[in-house]
mmCIF file of C-alpha atoms in Angstrom:
data_model
loop_
_atom_site.group_PDB
_atom_site.id
_atom_site.type_symbol
_atom_site.label_atom_id
_atom_site.label_comp_id
_atom_site.label_asym_id
_atom_site.label_seq_id
_atom_site.Cartn_x
_atom_site.Cartn_y
_atom_site.Cartn_z
ATOM 1 C CA ASP A 450 0.000 0.000 0.000
ATOM 2 C CA MET A 451 1.932 3.008 -1.265
ATOM 3 C CA HIS A 452 0.707 6.555 -0.858
ATOM 4 C CA ILE A 453 1.756 10.102 -0.039
ATOM 5 C CA PRO A 454 2.941 9.983 3.603
ATOM 6 C CA THR A 455 1.006 12.958 4.911
ATOM 7 C CA LEU A 456 -2.351 11.545 3.826
ATOM 8 C CA ILE A 457 -2.297 9.824 7.172
ATOM 9 C CA ARG A 458 -0.996 12.381 9.657
ATOM 10 C CA ALA A 459 0.598 9.973 12.079
ATOM 11 C CA PHE A 460 3.723 12.045 12.560
ATOM 12 C CA ASN A 461 3.589 11.854 16.328
ATOM 13 C CA SER A 462 7.179 12.866 17.009
ATOM 14 C CA CYS A 463 10.024 14.886 15.607
ATOM 15 C CA THR A 464 11.853 11.572 15.032
ATOM 16 C CA ASN A 465 9.207 10.503 12.505
ATOM 17 C CA ILE A 466 9.509 13.744 10.594
ATOM 18 C CA ILE A 467 13.308 13.724 10.659
ATOM 19 C CA SER A 468 13.300 10.180 9.254
ATOM 20 C CA LEU A 469 11.446 11.326 6.156
ATOM 21 C CA ILE A 470 13.447 14.538 5.865
ATOM 22 C CA GLY A 471 16.673 12.524 6.224
ATOM 23 C CA LEU A 472 15.737 10.233 3.341
ATOM 24 C CA SER A 473 14.786 13.201 1.184
ATOM 25 C CA LEU A 474 18.091 14.932 1.907
ATOM 26 C CA ARG A 475 20.105 11.755 1.234
ATOM 27 C CA ILE A 476 18.423 11.398 -2.162
ATOM 28 C CA ALA A 477 19.043 15.071 -2.953
ATOM 29 C CA PHE A 478 22.723 14.858 -1.944
ATOM 30 C CA THR A 479 23.200 11.608 -3.877
ATOM 31 C CA CYS A 480 21.754 13.215 -6.991
ATOM 32 C CA CYS A 481 23.878 16.332 -6.512
ATOM 33 C CA HIS A 482 27.092 14.322 -6.101
ATOM 34 C CA ALA A 483 26.232 12.454 -9.300
ATOM 35 C CA TYR A 484 25.672 15.819 -11.040
ATOM 36 C CA VAL A 485 21.980 15.095 -11.468
ATOM 37 C CA ALA A 486 19.530 17.909 -10.789
ATOM 38 C CA ARG A 487 16.254 16.458 -9.526
ATOM 39 C CA SER A 488 14.208 19.449 -10.755
ATOM 40 C CA ASP A 489 11.011 18.142 -9.141
ATOM 41 C CA ILE A 490 11.157 17.773 -5.375
ATOM 42 C CA SER A 491 7.686 17.883 -3.884
ATOM 43 C CA LEU A 492 5.335 15.872 -1.725
ATOM 44 C CA LEU A 493 3.812 14.448 -4.906
ATOM 45 C CA ASN A 494 7.041 12.487 -5.448
ATOM 46 C CA ILE A 495 7.354 10.850 -2.028
ATOM 47 C CA ARG A 496 5.642 7.569 -1.240
ATOM 48 C CA MET A 497 5.358 5.625 1.973
ATOM 49 C CA ASP A 498 4.826 1.899 2.436
ATOM 50 C CA SER A 499 2.005 2.102 4.969
ATOM 51 C CA ARG A 500 1.722 -1.598 5.822
ATOM 52 C CA PRO A 501 3.529 -1.302 9.191
ATOM 53 C CA ILE A 502 1.178 1.415 10.486
ATOM 54 C CA LEU A 503 -1.955 0.285 8.647
ATOM 55 C CA PRO A 504 -1.870 -3.510 8.677
ATOM 56 C CA GLY A 505 -5.490 -3.715 7.518
ATOM 57 C CA SER A 506 -4.898 -1.363 4.596
ATOM 58 C CA PHE A 507 -7.062 1.607 3.632
ATOM 59 C CA HIS A 508 -9.521 2.689 0.939
ATOM 60 C CA PRO A 509 -7.649 3.900 -2.185
ATOM 61 C CA GLN A 510 -9.799 7.013 -2.593
ATOM 62 C CA VAL A 511 -10.394 7.805 1.085
ATOM 63 C CA PRO A 512 -7.224 6.852 3.006
ATOM 64 C CA ARG A 513 -8.868 7.421 6.372
ATOM 65 C CA ARG A 514 -11.323 4.564 5.746
ATOM 66 C CA THR A 515 -10.922 0.780 5.595
ATOM 67 C CA PRO A 516 -10.975 -0.900 2.156
ATOM 68 C CA ASP A 517 -14.632 -1.886 2.640
ATOM 69 C CA TYR A 518 -15.399 1.706 3.731
ATOM 70 C CA LYS A 519 -17.119 0.463 6.876
ATOM 71 C CA LYS A 520 -14.711 1.888 9.484
ATOM 72 C CA TYR A 521 -12.171 4.585 10.019
ATOM 73 C CA VAL A 522 -8.556 3.446 10.085
ATOM 74 C CA SER A 523 -6.406 4.001 13.158
ATOM 75 C CA PRO A 524 -2.776 4.331 12.127
ATOM 76 C CA ARG A 525 -0.238 2.896 14.516
ATOM 77 C CA SER A 526 2.756 4.922 15.666
ATOM 78 C CA ARG A 527 5.542 5.347 13.099
ATOM 79 C CA THR A 528 7.943 5.305 16.036
ATOM 80 C CA LYS A 529 6.912 1.812 17.116
ATOM 81 C CA TYR A 530 6.255 0.570 13.574
ATOM 82 C CA PRO A 531 8.786 2.248 11.245
ATOM 83 C CA VAL A 532 7.771 2.717 7.642
ATOM 84 C CA LYS A 533 9.858 2.992 4.480
ATOM 85 C CA TYR A 534 9.739 6.016 2.233
ATOM 86 C CA TYR A 535 10.423 6.083 -1.490
ATOM 87 C CA ILE A 536 11.282 8.936 -3.832
ATOM 88 C CA THR A 537 9.527 8.579 -7.186
ATOM 89 C CA ASP A 538 9.311 10.273 -10.564
ATOM 90 C CA PHE A 539 12.738 11.219 -11.821
ATOM 91 C CA GLY A 540 11.251 12.297 -15.167
ATOM 92 C CA LEU A 541 12.448 15.904 -14.976
ATOM 93 C CA SER A 542 15.941 15.039 -13.709
ATOM 94 C CA GLN A 543 18.899 16.332 -15.704
ATOM 95 C CA LYS A 544 22.497 15.041 -15.782
ATOM 96 C CA PHE A 545 25.309 17.601 -15.994
ATOM 97 C CA ASP A 546 29.022 17.439 -16.716
ATOM 98 C CA ALA A 547 31.097 17.119 -13.535
ATOM 99 C CA ASN A 548 33.541 19.722 -14.863
ATOM 100 C CA ASP A 549 30.840 22.380 -15.207
ATOM 101 C CA LYS A 550 31.053 24.317 -11.920
ATOM 102 C CA ASN A 551 27.944 26.406 -12.637
ATOM 103 C CA PRO A 552 25.615 24.364 -14.834
ATOM 104 C CA LEU A 553 22.719 26.268 -16.342
ATOM 105 C CA ALA A 554 19.451 24.969 -17.748
ATOM 106 C CA VAL A 555 16.093 26.350 -18.739
ATOM 107 C CA PRO A 556 13.837 25.777 -15.707
ATOM 108 C CA LEU A 557 11.697 22.658 -15.627
ATOM 109 C CA VAL A 558 8.654 23.272 -13.450
ATOM 110 C CA GLY A 559 7.446 20.249 -11.517
ATOM 111 C CA GLY A 560 5.078 19.900 -8.579
ATOM 112 C CA ASP A 561 6.334 22.987 -6.709
ATOM 113 C CA LYS A 562 5.344 26.069 -8.675
ATOM 114 C CA THR A 563 6.502 28.614 -6.073
ATOM 115 C CA VAL A 564 10.098 29.313 -7.151
ATOM 116 C CA PRO A 565 10.264 33.130 -7.063
ATOM 117 C CA GLU A 566 12.589 33.422 -10.097
ATOM 118 C CA PHE A 567 10.205 31.360 -12.225
ATOM 119 C CA GLN A 568 7.128 33.491 -11.578
ATOM 120 C CA GLU A 569 7.896 35.959 -14.354
ATOM 121 C CA ASP A 570 10.716 34.268 -16.274
ATOM 122 C CA ARG A 571 10.719 30.575 -17.124
ATOM 123 C CA VAL A 572 13.106 30.796 -20.061
ATOM 124 C CA THR A 573 16.340 32.230 -18.642
ATOM 125 C CA PRO A 574 18.776 29.382 -17.903
ATOM 126 C CA ARG A 575 19.535 29.008 -14.188
ATOM 127 C CA ASN A 576 21.507 26.691 -11.943
ATOM 128 C CA PRO A 577 19.060 23.822 -11.269
ATOM 129 C CA PHE A 578 20.928 22.722 -8.134
ATOM 130 C CA HIS A 579 20.028 26.022 -6.454
ATOM 131 C CA THR A 580 16.429 25.373 -7.393
ATOM 132 C CA ASP A 581 16.626 21.868 -5.899
ATOM 133 C CA VAL A 582 17.703 23.389 -2.571
ATOM 134 C CA TYR A 583 14.716 25.735 -2.736
ATOM 135 C CA TYR A 584 12.378 22.817 -3.538
ATOM 136 C CA MET A 585 13.721 20.723 -0.657
ATOM 137 C CA GLY A 586 13.496 23.572 1.827
ATOM 138 C CA THR A 587 9.974 24.439 0.752
ATOM 139 C CA LEU A 588 8.887 20.804 1.046
ATOM 140 C CA ILE A 589 10.276 20.547 4.581
ATOM 141 C CA ARG A 590 8.873 23.916 5.639
ATOM 142 C CA THR A 591 5.360 23.620 4.204
ATOM 143 C CA GLN A 592 4.657 19.937 4.770
ATOM 144 C CA PHE A 593 6.299 19.356 8.128
ATOM 145 C CA LEU A 594 7.513 22.394 10.043
ATOM 146 C CA GLU A 595 4.479 24.603 9.434
ATOM 147 C CA VAL A 596 1.968 21.847 10.193
ATOM 148 C CA SER A 597 3.628 20.085 13.124
ATOM 149 C CA ASP A 598 4.309 21.295 16.632
ATOM 150 C CA HIS A 599 6.882 18.514 17.060
ATOM 151 C CA CYS A 600 9.743 20.220 15.205
ATOM 152 C CA ILE A 601 9.027 23.917 15.580
ATOM 153 C CA GLN A 602 12.598 24.510 16.824
ATOM 154 C CA PHE A 603 13.954 23.696 13.325
ATOM 155 C CA SER A 604 11.882 26.300 11.449
ATOM 156 C CA ASP A 605 14.413 29.150 11.625
ATOM 157 C CA PHE A 606 17.250 26.813 10.647
ATOM 158 C CA VAL A 607 15.401 25.580 7.527
ATOM 159 C CA LEU A 608 14.377 29.093 6.487
ATOM 160 C CA THR A 609 18.023 30.222 6.759
ATOM 161 C CA ILE A 610 19.187 27.343 4.562
ATOM 162 C CA ILE A 611 16.505 28.041 1.936
ATOM 163 C CA GLN A 612 17.500 31.714 1.758
ATOM 164 C CA GLU A 613 21.273 31.151 1.744
ATOM 165 C CA TYR A 614 21.603 28.238 -0.648
ATOM 166 C CA SER A 615 18.857 28.791 -3.178
ATOM 167 C CA ASN A 616 20.414 32.028 -4.473
#
């Protein structure tokens, strides 16, 4: 049973959130070290294997209900029953030459449409790795830090990283 992890808001600790953020950052760093710009980092491209926290499964159209739609599901703790996360959809990824210290590419707009530089100009080539940092920071900020009281102490840190490294 694979779905977007926040469909079932069972993030009951900062540890749960950091686990997902850690995977996302490892994927981003791995891509960067291989000179691959992800170009589409958003919640739409993260999946979670929910079997550990939802052993009875869920309805595909209404994740808060059982498959027969007769009951509400009660997710178990991700702390006690760890789940696996998967990064999907590498369709907009671009490979660059390792010798190019400032690769430029025409922006590819994926799930996150909020990149400030793209609002008025989507044709000027830009460094896609800077954009990936912006995408990652926005994902962490909007999907976890702004909606969870568990990791509020990290908000300023993430905002600083987004501002410093996406320019």
